[in-house]
mmCIF file of C-alpha atoms in Angstrom:
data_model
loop_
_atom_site.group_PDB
_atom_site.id
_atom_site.type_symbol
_atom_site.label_atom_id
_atom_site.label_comp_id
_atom_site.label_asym_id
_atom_site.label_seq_id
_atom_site.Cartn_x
_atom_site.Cartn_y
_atom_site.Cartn_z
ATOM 1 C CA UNK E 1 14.342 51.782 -9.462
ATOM 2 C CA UNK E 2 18.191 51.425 -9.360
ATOM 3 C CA UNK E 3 19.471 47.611 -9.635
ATOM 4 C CA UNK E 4 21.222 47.833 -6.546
ATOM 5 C CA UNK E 5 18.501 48.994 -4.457
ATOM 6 C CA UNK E 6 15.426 46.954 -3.529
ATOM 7 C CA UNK E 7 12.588 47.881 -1.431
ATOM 8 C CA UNK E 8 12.830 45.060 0.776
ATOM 9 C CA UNK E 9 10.441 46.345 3.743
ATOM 10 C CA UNK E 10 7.525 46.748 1.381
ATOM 11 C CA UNK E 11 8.425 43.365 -0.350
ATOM 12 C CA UNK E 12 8.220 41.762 3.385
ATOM 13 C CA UNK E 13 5.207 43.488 3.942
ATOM 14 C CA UNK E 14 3.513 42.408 0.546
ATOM 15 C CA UNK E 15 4.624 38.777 1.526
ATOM 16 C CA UNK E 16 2.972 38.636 4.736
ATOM 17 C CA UNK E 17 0.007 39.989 3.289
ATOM 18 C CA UNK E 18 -0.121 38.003 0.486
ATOM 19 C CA UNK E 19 0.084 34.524 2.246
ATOM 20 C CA UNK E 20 -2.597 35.585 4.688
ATOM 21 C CA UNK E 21 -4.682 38.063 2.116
ATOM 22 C CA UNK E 22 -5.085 40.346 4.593
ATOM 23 C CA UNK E 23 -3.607 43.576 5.777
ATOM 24 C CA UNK E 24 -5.222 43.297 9.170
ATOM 25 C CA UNK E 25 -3.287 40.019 9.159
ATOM 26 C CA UNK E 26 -0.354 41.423 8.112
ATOM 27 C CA UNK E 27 0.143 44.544 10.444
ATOM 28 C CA UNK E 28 -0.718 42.018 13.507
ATOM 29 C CA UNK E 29 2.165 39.653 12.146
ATOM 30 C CA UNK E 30 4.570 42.274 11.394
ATOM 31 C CA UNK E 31 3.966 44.300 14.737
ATOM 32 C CA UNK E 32 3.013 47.305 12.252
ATOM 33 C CA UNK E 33 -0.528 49.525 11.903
ATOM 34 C CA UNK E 34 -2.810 48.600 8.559
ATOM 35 C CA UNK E 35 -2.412 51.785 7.710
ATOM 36 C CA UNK E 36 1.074 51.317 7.402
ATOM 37 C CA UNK E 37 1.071 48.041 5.713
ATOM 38 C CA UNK E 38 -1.749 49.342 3.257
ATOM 39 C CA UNK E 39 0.978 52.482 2.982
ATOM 40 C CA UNK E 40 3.894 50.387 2.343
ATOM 41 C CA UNK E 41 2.237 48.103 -0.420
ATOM 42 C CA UNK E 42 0.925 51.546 -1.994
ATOM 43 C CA UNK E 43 4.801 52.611 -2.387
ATOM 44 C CA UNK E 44 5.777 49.257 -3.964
ATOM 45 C CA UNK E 45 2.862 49.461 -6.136
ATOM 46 C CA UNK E 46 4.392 52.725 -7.295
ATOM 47 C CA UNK E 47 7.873 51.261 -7.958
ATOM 48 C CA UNK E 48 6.258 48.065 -9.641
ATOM 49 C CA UNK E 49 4.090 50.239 -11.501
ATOM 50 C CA UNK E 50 1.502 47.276 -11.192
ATOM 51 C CA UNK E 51 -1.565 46.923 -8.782
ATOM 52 C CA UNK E 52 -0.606 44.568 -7.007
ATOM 53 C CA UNK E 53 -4.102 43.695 -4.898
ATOM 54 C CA UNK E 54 -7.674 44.024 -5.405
ATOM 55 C CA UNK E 55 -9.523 45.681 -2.529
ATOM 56 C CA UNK E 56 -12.679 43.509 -2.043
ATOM 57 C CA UNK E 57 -14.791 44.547 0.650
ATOM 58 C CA UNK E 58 -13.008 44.550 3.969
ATOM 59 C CA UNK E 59 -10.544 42.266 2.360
ATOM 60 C CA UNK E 60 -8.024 42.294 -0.597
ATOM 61 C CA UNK E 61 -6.985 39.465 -3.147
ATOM 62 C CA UNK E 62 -4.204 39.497 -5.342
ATOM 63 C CA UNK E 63 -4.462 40.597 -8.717
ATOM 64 C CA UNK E 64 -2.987 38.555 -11.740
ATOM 65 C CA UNK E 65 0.207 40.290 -11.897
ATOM 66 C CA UNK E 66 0.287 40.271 -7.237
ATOM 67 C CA UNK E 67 -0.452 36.563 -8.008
ATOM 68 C CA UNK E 68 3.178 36.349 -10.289
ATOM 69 C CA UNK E 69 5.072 38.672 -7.581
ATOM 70 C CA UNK E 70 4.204 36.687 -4.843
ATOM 71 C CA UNK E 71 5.337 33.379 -6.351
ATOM 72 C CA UNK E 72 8.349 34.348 -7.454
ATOM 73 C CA UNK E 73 8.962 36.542 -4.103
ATOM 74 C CA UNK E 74 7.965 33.155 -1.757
ATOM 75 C CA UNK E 75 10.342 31.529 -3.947
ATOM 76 C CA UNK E 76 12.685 34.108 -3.302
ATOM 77 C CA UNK E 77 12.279 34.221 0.715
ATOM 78 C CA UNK E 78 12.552 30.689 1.005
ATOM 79 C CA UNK E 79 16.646 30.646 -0.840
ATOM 80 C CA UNK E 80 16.463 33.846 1.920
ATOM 81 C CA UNK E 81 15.715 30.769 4.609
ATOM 82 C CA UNK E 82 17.620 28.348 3.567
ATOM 83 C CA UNK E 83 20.720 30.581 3.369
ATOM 84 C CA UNK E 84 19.878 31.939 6.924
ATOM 85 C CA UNK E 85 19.537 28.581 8.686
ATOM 86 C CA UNK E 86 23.093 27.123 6.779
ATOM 87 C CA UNK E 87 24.878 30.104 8.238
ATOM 88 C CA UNK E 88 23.599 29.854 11.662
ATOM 89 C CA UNK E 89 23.717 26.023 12.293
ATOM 90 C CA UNK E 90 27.339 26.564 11.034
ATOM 91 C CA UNK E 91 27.582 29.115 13.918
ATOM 92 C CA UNK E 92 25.953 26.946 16.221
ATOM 93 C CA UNK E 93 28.841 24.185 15.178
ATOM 94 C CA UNK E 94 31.338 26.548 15.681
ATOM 95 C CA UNK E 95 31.358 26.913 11.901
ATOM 96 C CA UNK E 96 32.382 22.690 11.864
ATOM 97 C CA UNK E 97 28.967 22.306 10.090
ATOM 98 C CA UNK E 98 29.273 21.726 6.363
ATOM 99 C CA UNK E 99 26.124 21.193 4.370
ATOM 100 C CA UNK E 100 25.353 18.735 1.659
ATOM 101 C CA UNK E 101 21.962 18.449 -0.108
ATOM 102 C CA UNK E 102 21.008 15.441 -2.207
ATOM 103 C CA UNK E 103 18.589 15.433 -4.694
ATOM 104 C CA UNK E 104 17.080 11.784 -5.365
ATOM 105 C CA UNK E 105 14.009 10.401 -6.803
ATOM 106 C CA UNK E 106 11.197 9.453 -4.819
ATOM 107 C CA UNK E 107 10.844 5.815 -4.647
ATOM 108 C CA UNK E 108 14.927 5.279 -3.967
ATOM 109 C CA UNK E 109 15.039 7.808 -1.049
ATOM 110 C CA UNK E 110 11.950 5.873 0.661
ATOM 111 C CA UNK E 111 13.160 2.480 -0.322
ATOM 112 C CA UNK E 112 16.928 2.699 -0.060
ATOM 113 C CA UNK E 113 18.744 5.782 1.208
ATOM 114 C CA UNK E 114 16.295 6.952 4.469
ATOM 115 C CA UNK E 115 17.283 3.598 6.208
ATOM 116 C CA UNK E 116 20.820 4.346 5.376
ATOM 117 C CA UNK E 117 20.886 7.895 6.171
ATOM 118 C CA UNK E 118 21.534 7.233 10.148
ATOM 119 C CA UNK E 119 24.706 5.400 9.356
ATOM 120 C CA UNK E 120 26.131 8.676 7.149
ATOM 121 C CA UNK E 121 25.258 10.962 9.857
ATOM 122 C CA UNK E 122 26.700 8.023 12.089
ATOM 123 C CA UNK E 123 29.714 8.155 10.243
ATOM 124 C CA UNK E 124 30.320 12.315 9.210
ATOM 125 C CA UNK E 125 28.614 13.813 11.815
ATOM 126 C CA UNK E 126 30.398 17.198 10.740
ATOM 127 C CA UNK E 127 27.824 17.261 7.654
ATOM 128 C CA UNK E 128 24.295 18.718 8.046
ATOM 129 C CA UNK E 129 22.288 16.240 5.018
ATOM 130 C CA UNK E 130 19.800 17.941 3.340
ATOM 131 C CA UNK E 131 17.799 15.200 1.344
ATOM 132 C CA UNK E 132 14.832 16.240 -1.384
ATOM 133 C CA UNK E 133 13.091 13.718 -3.041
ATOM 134 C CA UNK E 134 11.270 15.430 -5.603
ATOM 135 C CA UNK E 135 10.637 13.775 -8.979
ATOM 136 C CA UNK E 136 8.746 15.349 -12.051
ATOM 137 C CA UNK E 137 4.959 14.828 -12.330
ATOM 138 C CA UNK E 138 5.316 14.252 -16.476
ATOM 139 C CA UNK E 139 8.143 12.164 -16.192
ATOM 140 C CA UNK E 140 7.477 9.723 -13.680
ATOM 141 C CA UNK E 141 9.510 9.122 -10.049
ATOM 142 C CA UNK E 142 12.603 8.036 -11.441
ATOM 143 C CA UNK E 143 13.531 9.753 -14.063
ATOM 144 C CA UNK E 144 15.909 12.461 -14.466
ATOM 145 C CA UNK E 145 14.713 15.565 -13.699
ATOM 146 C CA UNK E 146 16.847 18.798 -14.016
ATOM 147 C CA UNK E 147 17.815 20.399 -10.635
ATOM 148 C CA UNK E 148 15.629 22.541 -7.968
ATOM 149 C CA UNK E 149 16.185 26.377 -8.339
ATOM 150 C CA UNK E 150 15.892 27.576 -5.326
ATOM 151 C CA UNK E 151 17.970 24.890 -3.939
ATOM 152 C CA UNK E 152 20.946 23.363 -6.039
ATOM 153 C CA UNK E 153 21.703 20.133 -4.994
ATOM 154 C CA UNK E 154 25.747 19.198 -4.369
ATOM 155 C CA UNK E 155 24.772 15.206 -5.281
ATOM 156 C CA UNK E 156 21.930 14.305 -7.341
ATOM 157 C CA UNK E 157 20.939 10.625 -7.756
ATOM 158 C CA UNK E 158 19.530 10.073 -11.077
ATOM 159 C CA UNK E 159 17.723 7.106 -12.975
ATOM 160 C CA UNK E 160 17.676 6.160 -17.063
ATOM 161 C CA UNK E 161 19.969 3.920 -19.807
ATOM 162 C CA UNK E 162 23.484 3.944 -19.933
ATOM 163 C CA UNK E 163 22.831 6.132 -23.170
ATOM 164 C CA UNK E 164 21.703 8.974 -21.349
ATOM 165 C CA UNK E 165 24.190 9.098 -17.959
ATOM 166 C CA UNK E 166 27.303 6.967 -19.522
ATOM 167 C CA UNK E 167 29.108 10.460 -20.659
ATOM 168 C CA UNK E 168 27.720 12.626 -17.519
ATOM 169 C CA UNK E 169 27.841 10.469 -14.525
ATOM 170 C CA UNK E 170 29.100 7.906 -12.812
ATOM 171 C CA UNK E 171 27.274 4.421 -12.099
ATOM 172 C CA UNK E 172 25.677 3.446 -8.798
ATOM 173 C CA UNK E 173 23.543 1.005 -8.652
ATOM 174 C CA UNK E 174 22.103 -1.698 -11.548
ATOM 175 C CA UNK E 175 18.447 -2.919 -11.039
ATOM 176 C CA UNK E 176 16.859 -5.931 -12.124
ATOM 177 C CA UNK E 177 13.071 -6.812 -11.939
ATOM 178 C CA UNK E 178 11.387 -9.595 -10.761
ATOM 179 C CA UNK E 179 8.100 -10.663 -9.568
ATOM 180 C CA UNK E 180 7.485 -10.369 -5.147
ATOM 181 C CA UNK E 181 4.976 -10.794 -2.873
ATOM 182 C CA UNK E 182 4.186 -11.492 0.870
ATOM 183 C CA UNK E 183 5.012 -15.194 1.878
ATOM 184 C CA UNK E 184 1.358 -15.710 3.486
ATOM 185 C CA UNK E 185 0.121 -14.999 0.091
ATOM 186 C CA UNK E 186 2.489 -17.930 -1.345
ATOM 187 C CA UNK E 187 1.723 -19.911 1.148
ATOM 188 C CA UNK E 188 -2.099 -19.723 0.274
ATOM 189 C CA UNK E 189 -2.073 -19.449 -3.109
ATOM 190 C CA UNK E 190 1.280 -21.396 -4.049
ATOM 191 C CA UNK E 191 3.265 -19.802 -7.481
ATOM 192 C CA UNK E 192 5.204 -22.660 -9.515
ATOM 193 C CA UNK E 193 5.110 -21.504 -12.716
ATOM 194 C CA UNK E 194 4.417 -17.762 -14.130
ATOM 195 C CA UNK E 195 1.063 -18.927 -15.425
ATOM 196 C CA UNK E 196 -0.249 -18.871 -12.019
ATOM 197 C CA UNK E 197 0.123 -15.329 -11.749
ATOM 198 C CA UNK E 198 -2.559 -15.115 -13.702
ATOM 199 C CA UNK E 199 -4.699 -15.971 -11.163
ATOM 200 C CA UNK E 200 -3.310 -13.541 -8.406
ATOM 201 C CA UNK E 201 -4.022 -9.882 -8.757
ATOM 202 C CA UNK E 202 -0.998 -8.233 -10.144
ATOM 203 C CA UNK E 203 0.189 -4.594 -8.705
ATOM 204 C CA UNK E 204 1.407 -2.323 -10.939
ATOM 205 C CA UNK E 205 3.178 0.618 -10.836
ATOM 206 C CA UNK E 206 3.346 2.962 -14.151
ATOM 207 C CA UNK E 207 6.767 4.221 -13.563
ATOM 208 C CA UNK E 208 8.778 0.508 -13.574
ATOM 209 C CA UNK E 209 11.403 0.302 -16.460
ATOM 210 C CA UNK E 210 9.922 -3.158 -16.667
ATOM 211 C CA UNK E 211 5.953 -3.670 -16.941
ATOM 212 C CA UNK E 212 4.128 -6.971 -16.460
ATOM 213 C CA UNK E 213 3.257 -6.697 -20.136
ATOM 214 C CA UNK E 214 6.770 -7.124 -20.714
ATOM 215 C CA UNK E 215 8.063 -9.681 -18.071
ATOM 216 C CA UNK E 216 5.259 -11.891 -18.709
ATOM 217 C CA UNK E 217 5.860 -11.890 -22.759
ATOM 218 C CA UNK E 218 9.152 -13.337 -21.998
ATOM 219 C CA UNK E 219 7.474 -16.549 -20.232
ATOM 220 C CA UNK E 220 5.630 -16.904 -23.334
ATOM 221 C CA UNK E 221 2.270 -15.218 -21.471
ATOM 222 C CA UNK E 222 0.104 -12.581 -22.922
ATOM 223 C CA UNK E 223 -1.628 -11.047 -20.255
ATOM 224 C CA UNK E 224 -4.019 -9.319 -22.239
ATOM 225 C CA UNK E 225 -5.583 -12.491 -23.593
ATOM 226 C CA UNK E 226 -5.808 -13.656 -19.888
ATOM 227 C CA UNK E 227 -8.426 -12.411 -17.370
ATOM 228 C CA UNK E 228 -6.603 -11.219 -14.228
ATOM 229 C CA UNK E 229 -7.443 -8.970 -11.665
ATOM 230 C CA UNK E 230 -4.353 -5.667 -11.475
ATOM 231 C CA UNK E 231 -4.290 -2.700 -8.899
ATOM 232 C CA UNK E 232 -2.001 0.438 -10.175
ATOM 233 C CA UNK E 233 -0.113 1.969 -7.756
ATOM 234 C CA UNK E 234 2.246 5.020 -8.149
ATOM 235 C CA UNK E 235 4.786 6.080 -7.026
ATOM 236 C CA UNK E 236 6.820 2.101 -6.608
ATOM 237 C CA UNK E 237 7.274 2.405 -2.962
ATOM 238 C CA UNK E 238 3.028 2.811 -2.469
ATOM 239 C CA UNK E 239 2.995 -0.746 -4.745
ATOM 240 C CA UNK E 240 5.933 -2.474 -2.383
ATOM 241 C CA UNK E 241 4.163 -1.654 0.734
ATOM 242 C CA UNK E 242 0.753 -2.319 -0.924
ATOM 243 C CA UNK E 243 2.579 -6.311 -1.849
ATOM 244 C CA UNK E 244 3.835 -6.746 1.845
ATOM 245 C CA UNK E 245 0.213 -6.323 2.884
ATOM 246 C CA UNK E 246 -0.957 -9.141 0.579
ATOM 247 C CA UNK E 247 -2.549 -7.290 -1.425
ATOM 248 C CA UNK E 248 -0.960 -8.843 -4.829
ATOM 249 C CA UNK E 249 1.890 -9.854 -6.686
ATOM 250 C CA UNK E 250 4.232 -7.123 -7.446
ATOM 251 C CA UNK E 251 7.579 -6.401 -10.337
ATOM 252 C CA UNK E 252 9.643 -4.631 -8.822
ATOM 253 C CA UNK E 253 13.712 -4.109 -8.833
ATOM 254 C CA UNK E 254 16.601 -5.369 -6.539
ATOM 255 C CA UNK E 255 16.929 -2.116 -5.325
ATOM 256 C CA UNK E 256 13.674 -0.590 -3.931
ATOM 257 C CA UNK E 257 12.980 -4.084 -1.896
ATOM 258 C CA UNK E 258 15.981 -4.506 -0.399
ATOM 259 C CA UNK E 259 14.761 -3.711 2.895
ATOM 260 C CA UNK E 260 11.296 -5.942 2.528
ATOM 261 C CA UNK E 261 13.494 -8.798 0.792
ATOM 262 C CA UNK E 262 16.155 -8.935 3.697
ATOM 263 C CA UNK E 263 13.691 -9.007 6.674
ATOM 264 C CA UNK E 264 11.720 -11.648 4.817
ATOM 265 C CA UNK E 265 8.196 -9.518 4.543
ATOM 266 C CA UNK E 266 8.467 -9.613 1.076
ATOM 267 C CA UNK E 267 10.191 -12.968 -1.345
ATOM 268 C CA UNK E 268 10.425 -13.916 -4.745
ATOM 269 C CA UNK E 269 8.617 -16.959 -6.257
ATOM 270 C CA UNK E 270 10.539 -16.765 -9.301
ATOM 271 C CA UNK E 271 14.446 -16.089 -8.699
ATOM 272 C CA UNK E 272 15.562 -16.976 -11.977
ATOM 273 C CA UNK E 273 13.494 -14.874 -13.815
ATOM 274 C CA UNK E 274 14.566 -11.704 -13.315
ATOM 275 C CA UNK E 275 14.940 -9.175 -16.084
ATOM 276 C CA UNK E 276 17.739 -6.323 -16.083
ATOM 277 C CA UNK E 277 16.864 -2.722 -15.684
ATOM 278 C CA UNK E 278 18.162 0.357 -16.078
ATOM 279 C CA UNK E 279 20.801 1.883 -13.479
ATOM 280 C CA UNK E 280 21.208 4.471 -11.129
ATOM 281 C CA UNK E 281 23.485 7.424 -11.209
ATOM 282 C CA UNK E 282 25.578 9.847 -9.538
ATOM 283 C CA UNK E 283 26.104 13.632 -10.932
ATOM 284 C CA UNK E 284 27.910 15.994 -8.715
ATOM 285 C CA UNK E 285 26.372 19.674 -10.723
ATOM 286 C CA UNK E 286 29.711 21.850 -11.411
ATOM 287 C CA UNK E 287 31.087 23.957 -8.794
ATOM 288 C CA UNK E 288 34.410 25.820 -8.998
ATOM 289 C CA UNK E 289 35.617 23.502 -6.498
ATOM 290 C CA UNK E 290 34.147 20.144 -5.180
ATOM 291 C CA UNK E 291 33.693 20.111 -1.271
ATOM 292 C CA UNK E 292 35.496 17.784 0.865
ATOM 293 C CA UNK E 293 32.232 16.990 2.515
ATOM 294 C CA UNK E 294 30.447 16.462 -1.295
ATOM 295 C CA UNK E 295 33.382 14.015 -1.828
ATOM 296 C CA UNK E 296 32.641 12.172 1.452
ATOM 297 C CA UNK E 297 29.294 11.944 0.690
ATOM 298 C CA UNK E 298 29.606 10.271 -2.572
ATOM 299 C CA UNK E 299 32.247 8.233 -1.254
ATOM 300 C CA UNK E 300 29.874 7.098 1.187
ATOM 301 C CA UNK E 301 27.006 6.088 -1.604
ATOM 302 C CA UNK E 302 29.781 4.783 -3.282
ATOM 303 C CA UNK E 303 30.419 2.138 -0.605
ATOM 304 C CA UNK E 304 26.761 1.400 0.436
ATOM 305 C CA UNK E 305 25.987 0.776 -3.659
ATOM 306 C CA UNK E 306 28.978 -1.702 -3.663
ATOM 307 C CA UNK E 307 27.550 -3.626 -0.318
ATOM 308 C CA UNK E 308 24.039 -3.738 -2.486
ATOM 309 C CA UNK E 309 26.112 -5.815 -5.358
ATOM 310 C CA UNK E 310 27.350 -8.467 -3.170
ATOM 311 C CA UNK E 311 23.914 -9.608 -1.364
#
């Protein structure tokens, strides 16, 4: 097969039957006969030199190497999409539309940059925002991961030390951690001193910087020579919303409770204890030239992170 030729129609064709393992499926979704679907995946067979199905039955199923093809040509189809719909909402914009995709973890999209997000659109409505909040399953929500494939982000958000981003990106937001909870659950069970925590049940969330282990060492507790009842929640913004049900005590950062800590559902027995954590970061990937729009965007989280350091 030459590298400049693909066969694309039997490609489609294995696609659709693929996702719906079926060729009956297939011909009805592609307007075509079976026969003609079952001739078309018989020619890319041939140029694959691979079997690509099994015929079971009435039915077919992919074998191994049809399994490995139609990963990589979903993957493949969905850059396809994505391409397709930035070209034609440009042309629906009268080609004003500029794109910008963010890549942030998890917990600080939920918690931080969703209720933001209306006041960026608000503000540069000539920008179409594509947000994915995807973190890495060994890692943990927050930490750096490296960026989607099939989707390069412009602006990625990342979380760690200042030994890991210092050199690579540029700081925007500092977290520290401290213990919160719902005020009816102070109110009940009042908290003057850290030792009472011990006798709340404690939330915790595997993927702090700061664990209740930790915090509580540096009152001088050991919480593993104290009974005490815990609940783990992951990822943190599951725990938050798990605290402003009363449900425990959570340790948590500045950041990811803004929104519970400003509207009062969530407060902080403790002020003065707070421990610092590690930061956030922004890292604009290389691109032969940085976008006017990627500039305004960063601009933008620029200004919101510097509002955060003055409540």
């Amino acid at each position: 097969m030459s590298e400049r030729v693909l066969p694309l129609r039997g490609i489609a064709v294995f696609e659709a039957a693929a996702r719906s393992s079926s060729f009956h499926a297939a011909a009805h979704e592609l307007n075509l006969t079976p026969s003609a679907v079952s001739h078309q995946i018989r020619l890319l067979e041939e140029v694959l030199g691979v079997q690509l199905f099994d015929r079971v039955g009435r039915g077919v199923t992919l074998t191994p190497a049809g399994a490995e093809y139609a990963r990589s040509v979903r993957q493949s189809i969905r850059r396809l999409r994505l391409a397709t719909s930035d070209i034609k909402a440009r042309g629906n914009k009268g080609g004003a539309l500029d794109v910008v995709r963010i890549e942030t973890p998890p917990s600080l999209a939920h918690c931080w940059l969703l209720p933001l997000l209306p006041d960026l659109i608000a503000q540069h409505p000539g920008i179409d925002i594509r947000m994915n909040a995807q973190g890495s399953h060994l890692q943990g929500d927050r930490l750096p991961w490296p960026p989607l494939v099939d989707a390069p982000a412009d602006v990625q958000i990342v979380y760690g030390g200042h030994d890991l981003w210092e050199d690579r990106a540029s700081p925007l937001l500092s977290e520290v951690f401290q213990p919160f909870c719902a005020p009816a659950l102070l109110k009940q069970y009042p908290l003057n001193s850290p030792n009472q925590l011990l006798e709340h049940t404690l939330i915790i969330s595997t993927q702090t910087a700061v664990s209740w282990e930790e915090w509580l060492n540096l009152q001088g507790i050991d919480l593993y020579e104290n009974s005490v009842g815990t609940i783990q929640l992951d990822p943190s913004h599951l725990a938050i919303e798990a605290a402003v049900k009363g449900m425990g005590v959570i340790l948590e950062n500045s950041v990811l409770v803004r929104r519970e800590f400003s509207v009062g559902s969530l407060v902080s027995p403790f002020p003065h204890f707070s421990v610092p954590g590690l930061s956030y970061w922004i890292v604009t990937p290389s691109r032969t030239r940085v976008r006017s729009a990627v500039e305004a965007v960063v601009e933008w989280l620029r200004v919101k992170a510097a509002d955060e350091s003055v409540r």
